[in-house]
Amino acid sequence: MQGDGEGDALAWWLLALGVALLLAVTVDALATVVSASTRSGPVAERLSHWLWRIARRVAGDDHSTPLIVAGPVILVTTTVAWISAFWAGWWLIFAADPTAVVDSRSLQPADLVGRAYYAAYTVFTLGNGDYSPHGAPWQLVTAVAVVSGLALVTLVVTYFIPVVTAVTERRQLGALVSTFGHDASSIVTSAWDGSSFRAFERRVEDLVPSVLMTAQRHLTYPIIHYFHTTDRGSAFPPSVAALDEAVGMVSAGTDPAVRPDPVVVRSFRAAVDQLMDIVHTGYEHPEAEPPEIPELAAMRRVGIPTVSDAAFADALASDRQRRSRLRSYVTQARWSWDRHVVGGGGNWSALDP
């Protein structure tokens, strides 16, 4: 790095590595924060999967600290990784030329530690002035570093607010769906008014835009998938799965004369399918075994006219894949399909081990 051929080659190598690191951070951050039509950037996606896998592996129960803090930790770790890599990229660029940065008092070239310090307070616009760029080209590069650093920090800070808002609204929707009932069986029996499911049909129809909005937020802010709540009443995955299972029971298990409008059923299930497409494309969700066919006994006890068990089983046969995907979605979020979706007793707030 003293000006001979070998030094020049090494300097260009550092410059190229620094620029490549800046481009990688920029693409990853923009794909994660700004783009509404793609998933997380490749680095953010892999880091999120890795941290969530660790949290699930060490978690003991529904009140386990790793599950509770997983979402915030992933959010903070991702943004710290971006900022650190951005800083490192600019440090490599300023390290490419031995005279790029000089001491403001002695005008001697800064060492590597001094360049790291200069890169940090330039990128994060601290403006200390202990070091200064040497020559017009490096003054221009410094100006670019200031602007790019300000843009990244602003992007990171503003990312926190919509993520927290999306998490809150997803929990609100989970709580709203829970007002239908604690599980699929209770949703169906409480939806029966003695002669029809008309009120239930209207409520399900009203939820379609909210489910579609939640699906799009999973696409825009993929990190919300990793925010866990220990309150089953506001947990979105088991709530939406229980309602979908209830809609399936009503549309396939009841007498055709009392079934809800098939257009409403198709609209709701299409919204859930869109959610599952996004979730299973963007996150690690191995396929689960298809759930067992739910029983119609609870419906018959309250006087709901039903089809035969065989006809019901045949009708649900075509739903094996979507019910498997829903079960995978629920279990990967550390909830139990049997206890928290289909019902049948048990501790409603307990998670799978």
Tab-separated table of C-alpha atoms in Angstrom:
chain	number	residue	atom	x	y	z
A	1	MET	CA	0.000	0.000	0.000
A	2	GLN	CA	2.933	2.285	-0.572
A	3	GLY	CA	2.307	2.960	-4.245
A	4	ASP	CA	4.064	0.037	-5.983
A	5	GLY	CA	2.208	-2.462	-8.136
A	6	GLU	CA	1.514	-4.881	-5.305
A	7	GLY	CA	0.265	-2.101	-3.071
A	8	ASP	CA	-1.984	-0.689	-5.770
A	9	ALA	CA	-3.522	-4.131	-6.346
A	10	LEU	CA	-4.176	-4.543	-2.651
A	11	ALA	CA	-5.707	-1.061	-2.465
A	12	TRP	CA	-8.062	-1.793	-5.335
A	13	TRP	CA	-9.008	-5.083	-3.716
A	14	LEU	CA	-9.957	-3.276	-0.491
A	15	LEU	CA	-11.887	-0.683	-2.457
A	16	ALA	CA	-13.803	-3.329	-4.387
A	17	LEU	CA	-14.559	-5.284	-1.212
A	18	GLY	CA	-15.825	-2.162	0.534
A	19	VAL	CA	-18.086	-1.193	-2.374
A	20	ALA	CA	-19.416	-4.756	-2.612
A	21	LEU	CA	-20.212	-4.759	1.120
A	22	LEU	CA	-22.057	-1.435	0.840
A	23	LEU	CA	-24.083	-2.692	-2.121
A	24	ALA	CA	-24.973	-5.921	-0.296
A	25	VAL	CA	-26.186	-4.027	2.781
A	26	THR	CA	-28.147	-1.549	0.676
A	27	VAL	CA	-29.888	-4.247	-1.361
A	28	ASP	CA	-30.671	-6.320	1.731
A	29	ALA	CA	-32.048	-3.339	3.666
A	30	LEU	CA	-34.137	-2.016	0.777
A	31	ALA	CA	-35.552	-5.472	-0.003
A	32	THR	CA	-36.523	-5.905	3.649
A	33	VAL	CA	-37.742	-2.429	4.546
A	34	VAL	CA	-38.938	-0.700	1.391
A	35	SER	CA	-40.109	-3.335	-1.064
A	36	ALA	CA	-43.742	-4.327	-0.605
A	37	SER	CA	-43.610	-7.109	-3.193
A	38	THR	CA	-40.698	-9.237	-1.979
A	39	ARG	CA	-39.664	-11.038	1.169
A	40	SER	CA	-36.727	-10.052	3.365
A	41	GLY	CA	-33.322	-9.592	1.853
A	42	PRO	CA	-31.216	-12.768	1.747
A	43	VAL	CA	-29.076	-11.831	4.759
A	44	ALA	CA	-31.978	-10.653	6.907
A	45	GLU	CA	-34.012	-13.736	5.974
A	46	ARG	CA	-31.290	-16.213	6.899
A	47	LEU	CA	-30.440	-14.374	10.106
A	48	SER	CA	-34.107	-14.331	11.139
A	49	HIS	CA	-34.550	-18.053	10.430
A	50	TRP	CA	-31.391	-18.901	12.352
A	51	LEU	CA	-32.302	-16.863	15.443
A	52	TRP	CA	-35.911	-18.135	15.458
A	53	ARG	CA	-34.721	-21.728	15.178
A	54	ILE	CA	-32.493	-21.190	18.221
A	55	ALA	CA	-35.354	-19.591	20.179
A	56	ARG	CA	-37.692	-22.495	19.425
A	57	ARG	CA	-35.060	-25.068	20.307
A	58	VAL	CA	-34.251	-23.635	23.740
A	59	ALA	CA	-37.809	-22.558	24.621
A	60	GLY	CA	-39.415	-24.517	27.420
A	61	ASP	CA	-43.046	-23.357	27.540
A	62	ASP	CA	-45.372	-20.528	26.542
A	63	HIS	CA	-43.738	-18.141	29.020
A	64	SER	CA	-40.216	-19.041	27.939
A	65	THR	CA	-38.051	-15.949	27.581
A	66	PRO	CA	-36.477	-16.985	24.227
A	67	LEU	CA	-39.900	-17.066	22.543
A	68	ILE	CA	-41.052	-13.805	24.093
A	69	VAL	CA	-37.935	-11.837	23.119
A	70	ALA	CA	-37.272	-13.569	19.780
A	71	GLY	CA	-39.066	-10.958	17.649
A	72	PRO	CA	-37.452	-7.874	19.247
A	73	VAL	CA	-34.028	-9.577	19.283
A	74	ILE	CA	-34.307	-10.462	15.581
A	75	LEU	CA	-35.380	-6.894	14.763
A	76	VAL	CA	-32.503	-5.306	16.693
A	77	THR	CA	-29.912	-7.844	15.527
A	78	THR	CA	-30.848	-7.363	11.880
A	79	THR	CA	-30.564	-3.583	12.048
A	80	VAL	CA	-27.281	-3.753	14.014
A	81	ALA	CA	-25.896	-6.136	11.380
A	82	TRP	CA	-26.803	-3.683	8.612
A	83	ILE	CA	-25.222	-0.729	10.412
A	84	SER	CA	-22.069	-2.683	11.323
A	85	ALA	CA	-21.594	-3.985	7.778
A	86	PHE	CA	-22.188	-0.487	6.377
A	87	TRP	CA	-19.550	0.913	8.710
A	88	ALA	CA	-17.120	-1.866	7.740
A	89	GLY	CA	-17.715	-1.173	4.051
A	90	TRP	CA	-16.796	2.490	4.375
A	91	TRP	CA	-13.802	1.610	6.561
A	92	LEU	CA	-12.468	-0.667	3.803
A	93	ILE	CA	-12.948	2.095	1.236
A	94	PHE	CA	-11.037	4.649	3.316
A	95	ALA	CA	-8.373	2.007	4.034
A	96	ALA	CA	-7.785	1.478	0.303
A	97	ASP	CA	-5.602	4.602	0.037
A	98	PRO	CA	-2.952	5.232	2.746
A	99	THR	CA	-3.406	8.999	2.366
A	100	ALA	CA	-7.208	9.079	2.138
A	101	VAL	CA	-7.630	10.242	5.748
A	102	VAL	CA	-5.200	12.423	7.686
A	103	ASP	CA	-4.976	13.781	11.212
A	104	SER	CA	-6.507	17.269	11.196
A	105	ARG	CA	-3.693	18.692	13.361
A	106	SER	CA	-0.531	16.894	12.238
A	107	LEU	CA	-1.708	16.099	8.676
A	108	GLN	CA	-0.167	12.640	9.076
A	109	PRO	CA	-2.014	9.699	7.469
A	110	ALA	CA	-4.400	7.996	9.860
A	111	ASP	CA	-3.775	4.403	10.873
A	112	LEU	CA	-6.409	1.674	10.440
A	113	VAL	CA	-7.991	2.426	13.817
A	114	GLY	CA	-8.158	6.096	12.940
A	115	ARG	CA	-9.819	5.272	9.632
A	116	ALA	CA	-12.385	3.100	11.371
A	117	TYR	CA	-13.087	5.992	13.748
A	118	TYR	CA	-13.327	8.422	10.821
A	119	ALA	CA	-15.673	6.098	8.912
A	120	ALA	CA	-17.927	5.749	11.948
A	121	TYR	CA	-18.353	9.428	12.741
A	122	THR	CA	-18.690	10.266	9.033
A	123	VAL	CA	-21.332	7.643	8.264
A	124	PHE	CA	-23.279	8.423	11.437
A	125	THR	CA	-22.853	12.201	10.895
A	126	LEU	CA	-21.207	12.913	14.257
A	127	GLY	CA	-18.862	15.473	12.708
A	128	ASN	CA	-16.049	15.342	15.293
A	129	GLY	CA	-13.344	16.664	12.983
A	130	ASP	CA	-10.365	14.823	14.529
A	131	TYR	CA	-9.580	13.472	11.061
A	132	SER	CA	-10.252	14.917	7.616
A	133	PRO	CA	-10.230	13.663	4.015
A	134	HIS	CA	-7.080	14.369	2.018
A	135	GLY	CA	-7.661	15.714	-1.452
A	136	ALA	CA	-10.721	16.569	-3.487
A	137	PRO	CA	-11.621	12.971	-4.484
A	138	TRP	CA	-11.735	11.805	-0.883
A	139	GLN	CA	-13.686	14.893	0.130
A	140	LEU	CA	-16.309	13.877	-2.423
A	141	VAL	CA	-16.267	10.294	-1.161
A	142	THR	CA	-16.749	11.599	2.378
A	143	ALA	CA	-19.808	13.581	1.273
A	144	VAL	CA	-21.261	10.418	-0.292
A	145	ALA	CA	-20.569	8.537	2.960
A	146	VAL	CA	-22.408	11.172	4.995
A	147	VAL	CA	-25.481	11.102	2.745
A	148	SER	CA	-25.603	7.307	2.525
A	149	GLY	CA	-25.134	6.909	6.283
A	150	LEU	CA	-27.896	9.385	7.026
A	151	ALA	CA	-30.202	7.525	4.623
A	152	LEU	CA	-29.464	4.130	6.200
A	153	VAL	CA	-29.894	5.319	9.782
A	154	THR	CA	-33.168	7.050	8.868
A	155	LEU	CA	-34.356	3.893	7.104
A	156	VAL	CA	-33.552	1.733	10.133
A	157	VAL	CA	-35.186	4.071	12.644
A	158	THR	CA	-38.373	4.444	10.613
A	159	TYR	CA	-38.517	0.659	10.130
A	160	PHE	CA	-39.240	0.067	13.810
A	161	ILE	CA	-42.519	2.003	13.896
A	162	PRO	CA	-44.448	0.178	11.118
A	163	VAL	CA	-43.165	-3.196	12.359
A	164	VAL	CA	-44.465	-2.571	15.874
A	165	THR	CA	-47.734	-1.271	14.397
A	166	ALA	CA	-48.106	-4.372	12.197
A	167	VAL	CA	-47.440	-6.667	15.173
A	168	THR	CA	-50.015	-4.831	17.283
A	169	GLU	CA	-52.667	-4.958	14.566
A	170	ARG	CA	-52.025	-8.657	13.938
A	171	ARG	CA	-52.577	-9.369	17.636
A	172	GLN	CA	-55.706	-7.220	17.553
A	173	LEU	CA	-57.050	-9.318	14.675
A	174	GLY	CA	-56.197	-12.496	16.589
A	175	ALA	CA	-58.122	-11.191	19.586
A	176	LEU	CA	-61.078	-10.248	17.363
A	177	VAL	CA	-61.205	-13.723	15.823
A	178	SER	CA	-61.024	-15.234	19.321
A	179	THR	CA	-64.303	-13.533	20.169
A	180	PHE	CA	-65.942	-16.030	17.797
A	181	GLY	CA	-64.898	-18.839	20.146
A	182	HIS	CA	-61.875	-20.496	21.723
A	183	ASP	CA	-61.580	-23.211	19.085
A	184	ALA	CA	-63.322	-24.516	15.977
A	185	SER	CA	-65.964	-26.501	17.878
A	186	SER	CA	-66.983	-23.591	20.094
A	187	ILE	CA	-66.997	-21.219	17.102
A	188	VAL	CA	-69.423	-23.459	15.218
A	189	THR	CA	-71.784	-24.078	18.131
A	190	SER	CA	-71.869	-20.397	19.123
A	191	ALA	CA	-72.461	-19.362	15.498
A	192	TRP	CA	-75.689	-21.361	15.262
A	193	ASP	CA	-78.704	-19.162	15.997
A	194	GLY	CA	-81.145	-22.051	16.060
A	195	SER	CA	-82.027	-21.985	12.394
A	196	SER	CA	-79.075	-20.633	10.387
A	197	PHE	CA	-75.548	-19.182	10.369
A	198	ARG	CA	-76.555	-15.782	8.993
A	199	ALA	CA	-74.830	-13.649	11.660
A	200	PHE	CA	-71.717	-15.811	11.470
A	201	GLU	CA	-71.686	-15.451	7.702
A	202	ARG	CA	-71.706	-11.637	7.955
A	203	ARG	CA	-68.912	-11.610	10.529
A	204	VAL	CA	-66.736	-13.906	8.438
A	205	GLU	CA	-67.335	-11.757	5.368
A	206	ASP	CA	-66.271	-8.651	7.321
A	207	LEU	CA	-62.980	-10.321	8.278
A	208	VAL	CA	-61.826	-11.006	4.706
A	209	PRO	CA	-60.165	-7.564	4.176
A	210	SER	CA	-58.362	-7.844	7.527
A	211	VAL	CA	-56.972	-11.290	6.709
A	212	LEU	CA	-55.812	-10.058	3.309
A	213	MET	CA	-54.185	-7.023	4.946
A	214	THR	CA	-52.376	-9.268	7.433
A	215	ALA	CA	-51.137	-11.414	4.562
A	216	GLN	CA	-49.713	-8.365	2.803
A	217	ARG	CA	-48.056	-7.192	6.020
A	218	HIS	CA	-46.330	-10.559	6.272
A	219	LEU	CA	-44.957	-9.816	2.813
A	220	THR	CA	-44.035	-6.196	3.539
A	221	TYR	CA	-42.700	-6.770	7.077
A	222	PRO	CA	-41.697	-10.444	7.193
A	223	ILE	CA	-40.217	-10.047	10.671
A	224	ILE	CA	-43.676	-9.877	12.291
A	225	HIS	CA	-43.845	-13.661	11.879
A	226	TYR	CA	-41.307	-13.998	14.696
A	227	PHE	CA	-43.147	-11.919	17.283
A	228	HIS	CA	-44.692	-14.343	19.749
A	229	THR	CA	-47.410	-13.771	22.332
A	230	THR	CA	-48.105	-16.027	25.306
A	231	ASP	CA	-51.793	-15.033	25.314
A	232	ARG	CA	-53.830	-17.488	23.241
A	233	GLY	CA	-56.648	-14.979	23.057
A	234	SER	CA	-54.540	-12.611	20.926
A	235	ALA	CA	-52.412	-15.201	19.137
A	236	PHE	CA	-53.116	-14.865	15.422
A	237	PRO	CA	-51.941	-18.267	14.036
A	238	PRO	CA	-54.234	-20.522	16.134
A	239	SER	CA	-57.099	-18.025	15.924
A	240	VAL	CA	-57.197	-17.819	12.135
A	241	ALA	CA	-56.677	-21.591	11.872
A	242	ALA	CA	-59.569	-22.257	14.268
A	243	LEU	CA	-61.871	-19.970	12.290
A	244	ASP	CA	-60.842	-21.567	8.997
A	245	GLU	CA	-61.479	-25.014	10.490
A	246	ALA	CA	-64.881	-23.834	11.733
A	247	VAL	CA	-65.770	-22.464	8.297
A	248	GLY	CA	-64.782	-25.817	6.819
A	249	MET	CA	-66.945	-27.700	9.306
A	250	VAL	CA	-69.947	-25.472	8.622
A	251	SER	CA	-69.593	-25.479	4.840
A	252	ALA	CA	-68.924	-29.223	4.525
A	253	GLY	CA	-70.556	-30.784	7.573
A	254	THR	CA	-73.952	-29.124	7.815
A	255	ASP	CA	-77.070	-29.760	5.819
A	256	PRO	CA	-76.961	-27.766	2.548
A	257	ALA	CA	-80.161	-25.951	3.538
A	258	VAL	CA	-78.464	-24.127	6.448
A	259	ARG	CA	-74.959	-23.606	5.066
A	260	PRO	CA	-73.537	-20.078	4.719
A	261	ASP	CA	-73.333	-18.392	1.337
A	262	PRO	CA	-70.658	-20.307	-0.640
A	263	VAL	CA	-69.375	-17.015	-2.075
A	264	VAL	CA	-68.519	-15.803	1.443
A	265	VAL	CA	-66.881	-19.138	2.254
A	266	ARG	CA	-64.773	-19.054	-0.897
A	267	SER	CA	-63.716	-15.437	-0.268
A	268	PHE	CA	-62.594	-16.161	3.282
A	269	ARG	CA	-60.755	-19.335	2.391
A	270	ALA	CA	-59.072	-17.612	-0.569
A	271	ALA	CA	-57.816	-14.929	1.827
A	272	VAL	CA	-56.436	-17.605	4.161
A	273	ASP	CA	-54.849	-19.389	1.188
A	274	GLN	CA	-53.094	-16.171	0.213
A	275	LEU	CA	-51.795	-15.839	3.767
A	276	MET	CA	-50.514	-19.414	3.700
A	277	ASP	CA	-48.843	-18.886	0.307
A	278	ILE	CA	-46.893	-15.932	1.696
A	279	VAL	CA	-46.066	-17.571	5.000
A	280	HIS	CA	-44.921	-20.880	3.543
A	281	THR	CA	-42.906	-19.223	0.784
A	282	GLY	CA	-41.136	-16.759	3.051
A	283	TYR	CA	-40.486	-18.822	6.169
A	284	GLU	CA	-39.332	-22.263	7.193
A	285	HIS	CA	-42.528	-24.315	7.522
A	286	PRO	CA	-42.069	-28.032	6.930
A	287	GLU	CA	-45.315	-29.700	5.948
A	288	ALA	CA	-47.187	-31.267	8.854
A	289	GLU	CA	-49.318	-34.378	8.786
A	290	PRO	CA	-52.921	-33.658	7.758
A	291	PRO	CA	-55.106	-33.098	10.829
A	292	GLU	CA	-57.678	-35.708	11.724
A	293	ILE	CA	-61.227	-35.176	10.515
A	294	PRO	CA	-63.051	-33.218	13.266
A	295	GLU	CA	-66.080	-34.765	14.892
A	296	LEU	CA	-69.613	-33.507	14.250
A	297	ALA	CA	-70.920	-34.621	17.651
A	298	ALA	CA	-70.775	-31.118	19.189
A	299	MET	CA	-72.809	-29.722	16.280
A	300	ARG	CA	-75.417	-32.434	16.611
A	301	ARG	CA	-75.739	-31.854	20.359
A	302	VAL	CA	-76.919	-28.279	19.795
A	303	GLY	CA	-79.330	-29.272	17.069
A	304	ILE	CA	-77.390	-28.336	13.956
A	305	PRO	CA	-78.490	-30.529	11.047
A	306	THR	CA	-75.459	-32.316	9.632
A	307	VAL	CA	-74.490	-34.658	6.839
A	308	SER	CA	-73.238	-38.161	7.539
A	309	ASP	CA	-69.728	-38.658	8.899
A	310	ALA	CA	-68.726	-40.379	5.671
A	311	ALA	CA	-69.967	-37.523	3.504
A	312	PHE	CA	-68.191	-35.028	5.755
A	313	ALA	CA	-64.916	-36.961	5.524
A	314	ASP	CA	-65.205	-37.105	1.739
A	315	ALA	CA	-65.832	-33.355	1.555
A	316	LEU	CA	-62.732	-32.582	3.641
A	317	ALA	CA	-60.531	-34.937	1.637
A	318	SER	CA	-59.843	-32.209	-0.915
A	319	ASP	CA	-58.689	-29.886	1.897
A	320	ARG	CA	-55.880	-32.131	3.126
A	321	GLN	CA	-53.079	-29.940	1.816
A	322	ARG	CA	-54.419	-26.587	3.031
A	323	ARG	CA	-55.242	-28.060	6.455
A	324	SER	CA	-51.704	-29.479	6.610
A	325	ARG	CA	-50.294	-26.043	5.844
A	326	LEU	CA	-52.441	-24.447	8.514
A	327	ARG	CA	-51.362	-27.072	11.028
A	328	SER	CA	-47.715	-26.436	10.156
A	329	TYR	CA	-48.269	-22.679	10.573
A	330	VAL	CA	-49.797	-23.230	14.019
A	331	THR	CA	-47.213	-25.693	15.317
A	332	GLN	CA	-44.266	-23.657	14.052
A	333	ALA	CA	-45.654	-20.784	16.116
A	334	ARG	CA	-45.536	-23.123	19.139
A	335	TRP	CA	-49.278	-23.712	19.533
A	336	SER	CA	-51.118	-27.029	19.619
A	337	TRP	CA	-53.522	-27.933	16.837
A	338	ASP	CA	-55.505	-30.306	19.035
A	339	ARG	CA	-55.839	-28.004	22.044
A	340	HIS	CA	-55.923	-24.548	20.501
A	341	VAL	CA	-57.565	-25.074	17.098
A	342	VAL	CA	-60.021	-27.971	17.096
A	343	GLY	CA	-60.692	-27.925	20.863
A	344	GLY	CA	-61.658	-30.846	22.978
A	345	GLY	CA	-60.393	-29.787	26.370
A	346	GLY	CA	-56.928	-29.362	27.732
A	347	ASN	CA	-55.051	-26.288	28.865
A	348	TRP	CA	-55.989	-23.580	26.427
A	349	SER	CA	-52.901	-21.477	27.171
A	350	ALA	CA	-50.309	-24.243	27.008
A	351	LEU	CA	-47.914	-24.570	24.131
A	352	ASP	CA	-46.444	-27.632	22.534
A	353	PRO	CA	-43.100	-28.642	24.028
